[in-house]
Structure formats: C-alpha cells, structure tokens
PDB file of C-alpha atoms in Angstrom:
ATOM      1  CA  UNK G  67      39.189  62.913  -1.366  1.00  0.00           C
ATOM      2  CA  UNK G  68      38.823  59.065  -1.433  1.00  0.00           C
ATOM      3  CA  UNK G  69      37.433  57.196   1.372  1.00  0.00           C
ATOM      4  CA  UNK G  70      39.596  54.082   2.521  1.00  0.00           C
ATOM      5  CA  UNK G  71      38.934  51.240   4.408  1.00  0.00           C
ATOM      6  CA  UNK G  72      41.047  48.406   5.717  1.00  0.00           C
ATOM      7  CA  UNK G  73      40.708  44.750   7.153  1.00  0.00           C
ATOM      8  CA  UNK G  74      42.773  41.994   7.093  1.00  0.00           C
ATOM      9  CA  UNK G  75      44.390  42.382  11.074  1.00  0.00           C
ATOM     10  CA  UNK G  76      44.620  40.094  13.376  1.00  0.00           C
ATOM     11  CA  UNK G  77      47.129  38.000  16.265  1.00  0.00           C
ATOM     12  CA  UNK G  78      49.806  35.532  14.753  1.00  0.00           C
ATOM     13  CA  UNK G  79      52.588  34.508  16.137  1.00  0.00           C
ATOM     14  CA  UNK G  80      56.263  35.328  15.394  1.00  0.00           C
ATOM     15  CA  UNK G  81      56.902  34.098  11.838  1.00  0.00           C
ATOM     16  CA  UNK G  82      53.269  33.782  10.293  1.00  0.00           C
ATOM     17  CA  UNK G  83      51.604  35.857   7.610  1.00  0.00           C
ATOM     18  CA  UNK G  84      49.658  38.241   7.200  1.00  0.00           C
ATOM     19  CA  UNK G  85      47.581  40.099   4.324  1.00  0.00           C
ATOM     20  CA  UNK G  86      46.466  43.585   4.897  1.00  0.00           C
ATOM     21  CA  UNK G  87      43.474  44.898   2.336  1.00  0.00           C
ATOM     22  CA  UNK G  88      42.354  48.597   1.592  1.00  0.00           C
ATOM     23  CA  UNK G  89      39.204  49.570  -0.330  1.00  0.00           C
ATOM     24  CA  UNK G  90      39.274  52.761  -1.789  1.00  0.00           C
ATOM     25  CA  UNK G  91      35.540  54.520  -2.944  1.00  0.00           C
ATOM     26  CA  UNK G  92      34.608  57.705  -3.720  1.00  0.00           C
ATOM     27  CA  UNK G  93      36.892  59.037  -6.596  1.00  0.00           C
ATOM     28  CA  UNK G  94      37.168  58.504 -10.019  1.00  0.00           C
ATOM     29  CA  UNK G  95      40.673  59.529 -10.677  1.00  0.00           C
ATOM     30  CA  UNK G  96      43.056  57.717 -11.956  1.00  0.00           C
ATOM     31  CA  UNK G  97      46.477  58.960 -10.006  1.00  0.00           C
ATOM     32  CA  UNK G  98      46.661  58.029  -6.795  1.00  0.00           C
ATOM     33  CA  UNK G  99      49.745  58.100  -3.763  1.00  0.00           C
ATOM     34  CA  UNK G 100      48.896  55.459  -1.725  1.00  0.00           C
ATOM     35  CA  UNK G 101      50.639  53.936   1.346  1.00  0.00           C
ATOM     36  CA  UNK G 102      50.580  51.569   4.422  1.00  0.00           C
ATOM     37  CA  UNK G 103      51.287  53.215   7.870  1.00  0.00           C
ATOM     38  CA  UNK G 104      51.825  51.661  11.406  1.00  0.00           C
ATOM     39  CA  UNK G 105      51.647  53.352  14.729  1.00  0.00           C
ATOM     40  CA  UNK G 106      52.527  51.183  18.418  1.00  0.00           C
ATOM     41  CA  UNK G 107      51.266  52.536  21.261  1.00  0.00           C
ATOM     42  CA  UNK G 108      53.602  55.705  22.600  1.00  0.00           C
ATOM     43  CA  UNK G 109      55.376  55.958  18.871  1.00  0.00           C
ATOM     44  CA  UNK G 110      54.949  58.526  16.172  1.00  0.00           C
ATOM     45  CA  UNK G 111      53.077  57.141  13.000  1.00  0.00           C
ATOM     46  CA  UNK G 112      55.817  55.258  10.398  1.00  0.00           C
ATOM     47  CA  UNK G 113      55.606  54.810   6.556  1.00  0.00           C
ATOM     48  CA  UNK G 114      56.078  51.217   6.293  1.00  0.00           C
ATOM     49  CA  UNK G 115      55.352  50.837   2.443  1.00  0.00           C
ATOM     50  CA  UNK G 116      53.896  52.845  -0.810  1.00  0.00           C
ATOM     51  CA  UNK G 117      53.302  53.168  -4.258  1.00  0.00           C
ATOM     52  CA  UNK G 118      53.288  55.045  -7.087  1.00  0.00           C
ATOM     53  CA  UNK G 119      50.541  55.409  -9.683  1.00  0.00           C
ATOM     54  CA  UNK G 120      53.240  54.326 -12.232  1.00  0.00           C
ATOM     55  CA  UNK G 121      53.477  51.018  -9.539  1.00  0.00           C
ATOM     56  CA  UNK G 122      57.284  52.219  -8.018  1.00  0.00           C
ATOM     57  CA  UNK G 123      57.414  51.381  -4.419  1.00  0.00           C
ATOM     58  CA  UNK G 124      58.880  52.492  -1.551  1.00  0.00           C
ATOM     59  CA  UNK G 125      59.408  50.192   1.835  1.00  0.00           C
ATOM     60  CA  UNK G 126      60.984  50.955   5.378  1.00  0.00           C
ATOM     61  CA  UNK G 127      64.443  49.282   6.078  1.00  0.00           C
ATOM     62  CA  UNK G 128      62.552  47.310   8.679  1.00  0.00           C
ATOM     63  CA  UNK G 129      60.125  45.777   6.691  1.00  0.00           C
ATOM     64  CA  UNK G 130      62.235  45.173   3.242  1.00  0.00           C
ATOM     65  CA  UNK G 131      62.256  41.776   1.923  1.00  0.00           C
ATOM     66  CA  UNK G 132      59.303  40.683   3.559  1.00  0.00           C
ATOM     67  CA  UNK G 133      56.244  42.947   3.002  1.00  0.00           C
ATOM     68  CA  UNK G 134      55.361  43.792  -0.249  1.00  0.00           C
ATOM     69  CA  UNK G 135      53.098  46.769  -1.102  1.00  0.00           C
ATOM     70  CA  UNK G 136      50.651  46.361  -4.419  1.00  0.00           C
ATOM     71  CA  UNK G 137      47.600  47.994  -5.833  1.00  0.00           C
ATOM     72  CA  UNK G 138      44.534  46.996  -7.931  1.00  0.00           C
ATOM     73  CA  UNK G 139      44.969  49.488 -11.134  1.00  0.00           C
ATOM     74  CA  UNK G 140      41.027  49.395 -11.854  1.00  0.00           C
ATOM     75  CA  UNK G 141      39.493  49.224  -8.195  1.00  0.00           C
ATOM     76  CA  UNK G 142      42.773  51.333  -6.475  1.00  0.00           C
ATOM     77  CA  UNK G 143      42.459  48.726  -3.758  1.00  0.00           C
ATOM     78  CA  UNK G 144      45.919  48.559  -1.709  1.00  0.00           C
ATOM     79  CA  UNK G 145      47.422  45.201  -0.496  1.00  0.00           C
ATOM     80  CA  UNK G 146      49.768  44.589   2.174  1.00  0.00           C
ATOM     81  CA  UNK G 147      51.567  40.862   2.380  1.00  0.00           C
ATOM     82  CA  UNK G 148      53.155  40.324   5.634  1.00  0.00           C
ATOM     83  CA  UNK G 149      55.405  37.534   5.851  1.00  0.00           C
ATOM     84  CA  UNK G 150      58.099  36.151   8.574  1.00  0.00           C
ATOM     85  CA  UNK G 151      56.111  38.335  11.081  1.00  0.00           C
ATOM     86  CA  UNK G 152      58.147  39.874  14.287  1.00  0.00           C
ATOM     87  CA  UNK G 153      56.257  40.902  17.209  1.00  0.00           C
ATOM     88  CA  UNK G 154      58.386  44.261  16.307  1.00  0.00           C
ATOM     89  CA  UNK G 155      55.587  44.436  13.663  1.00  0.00           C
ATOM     90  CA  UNK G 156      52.683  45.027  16.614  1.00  0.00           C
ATOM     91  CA  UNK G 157      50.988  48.120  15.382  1.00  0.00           C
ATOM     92  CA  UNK G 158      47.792  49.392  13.982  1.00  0.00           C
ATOM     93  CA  UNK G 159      48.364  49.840  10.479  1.00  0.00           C
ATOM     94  CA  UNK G 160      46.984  52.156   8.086  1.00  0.00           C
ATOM     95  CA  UNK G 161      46.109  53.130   4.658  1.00  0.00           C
ATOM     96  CA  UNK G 162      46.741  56.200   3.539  1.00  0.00           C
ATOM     97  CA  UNK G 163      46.157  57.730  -0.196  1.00  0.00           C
ATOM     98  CA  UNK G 164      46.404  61.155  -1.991  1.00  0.00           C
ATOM     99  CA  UNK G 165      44.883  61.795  -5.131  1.00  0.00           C
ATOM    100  CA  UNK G 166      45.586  63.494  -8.638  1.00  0.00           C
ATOM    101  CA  UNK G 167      49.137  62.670  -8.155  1.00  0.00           C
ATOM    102  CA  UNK G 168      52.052  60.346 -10.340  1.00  0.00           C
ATOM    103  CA  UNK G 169      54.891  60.029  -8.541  1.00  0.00           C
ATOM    104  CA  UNK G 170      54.860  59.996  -4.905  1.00  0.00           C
ATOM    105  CA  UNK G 171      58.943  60.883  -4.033  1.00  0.00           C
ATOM    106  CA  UNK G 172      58.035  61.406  -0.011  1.00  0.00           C
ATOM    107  CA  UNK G 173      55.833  58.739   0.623  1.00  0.00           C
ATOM    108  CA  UNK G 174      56.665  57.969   3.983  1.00  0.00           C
ATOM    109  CA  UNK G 175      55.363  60.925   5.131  1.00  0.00           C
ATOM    110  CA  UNK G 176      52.367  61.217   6.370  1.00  0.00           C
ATOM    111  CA  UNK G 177      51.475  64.924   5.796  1.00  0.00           C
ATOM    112  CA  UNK G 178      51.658  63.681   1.696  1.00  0.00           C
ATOM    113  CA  UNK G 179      48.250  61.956   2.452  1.00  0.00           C
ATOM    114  CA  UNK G 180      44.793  63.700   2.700  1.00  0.00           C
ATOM    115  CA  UNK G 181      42.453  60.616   3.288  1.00  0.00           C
ATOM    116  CA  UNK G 182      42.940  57.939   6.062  1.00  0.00           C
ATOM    117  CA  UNK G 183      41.368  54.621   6.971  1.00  0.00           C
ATOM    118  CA  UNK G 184      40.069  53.947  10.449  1.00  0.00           C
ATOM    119  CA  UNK G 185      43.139  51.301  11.450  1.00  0.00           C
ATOM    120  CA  UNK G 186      43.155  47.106  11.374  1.00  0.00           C
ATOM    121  CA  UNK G 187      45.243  46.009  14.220  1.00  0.00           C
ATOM    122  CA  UNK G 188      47.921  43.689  13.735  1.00  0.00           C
ATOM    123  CA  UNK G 189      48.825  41.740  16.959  1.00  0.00           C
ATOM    124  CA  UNK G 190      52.463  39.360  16.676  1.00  0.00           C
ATOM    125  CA  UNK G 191      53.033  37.637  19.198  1.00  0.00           C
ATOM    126  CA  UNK G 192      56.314  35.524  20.211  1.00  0.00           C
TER     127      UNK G 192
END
C-alpha cells in the first residue's frame, strides 16, 4: 500500500481556481492507478478524475474541460487543477491510488483503490 496525503482545499467563490495536491510515500513501485474523488454531504463518493501509469485519463462529464488530472512520474504525486469553479463542486475531495497496476479501465470506482487520503475540503461559494 502507499500512503497519500492531500492539501490544497479551501473557499472560493463561483468561477475561481483551485489546485488540489497529493503526496504519495511508502512504495517503491513504479505502476500506480491513481484518482481524485469527491463526496457532499448526504451523496455517495464520485470519481471525478484519474490516471493511468501510461498518463491516459479519465474525467466525470461534470468536471470535463475544466479540471485536469496529472501526476509526477518520479515522486507519484497527483495534481488536481480546478478552474471556472461551481459551487456544484462543494465536496471533500480525495485521492485515491492502487498499486502494481498499468492501465486503470474502471477508475471511477472506488472499490479499484486500496489506499486513501484523509480529505481537503473544497468550499465554492456563489
């Protein structure tokens, strides 16, 4: 397992930006799965973006065309940039990875992961 961690939350209003980090530790592979997940109060988690090892990416309708998911090939740090922020977007947002794995086809779902982060909130307001 890898442990994660994430920062980067915080309140903006409708239309600001926003850039989500996750610091992975604790494994020396190579292959990782690794995604961004959001949960709202009273609503089941939701893939909002991931990526392969190979870099192919994956992002919810609702976010498409203005979050992008990347990774840091030699640290496996994940990155989420938020842009044009909707108060829709009010969640706390996780990182989520799975090891020893290439290709990730199912990556917005969250029984593919076996290591979470704690959660940064992110707060839009309108």
């Amino acid at each position: 397992q890898v442990q994660l961690m994430e920062s980067g939350g915080g309140s903006v209003q409708a239309g600001g930006s926003l850039r989500l980090s996750c610091a992975a530790s604790g494994s020396t592979d190579s292959a990782y799965c690794m995604a961004w997940f959001r949960q709202a109060p009273g609503r089941g988690r939701e893939g909002v973006a991931g990526i392969s090892s190979y870099g192919s990416t994956g992002y919810a309708d609702s976010v498409k065309g203005r979050f992008t998911i990347s990774k840091d090939k030699v640290t496996n740090n994940l990155y989420l940039e938020m842009n044009r922020l909707e108060p829709g977007d009010t969640a706390m947002y996780y990182c989520a990875a799975d090891v020893s794995r290439w290709v990730c086809p199912l990556w917005s779902s969250p029984s593919e992961y076996t290591s979470w982060g704690q959660g940064t909130q992110v707060t839009v307001s309108s």
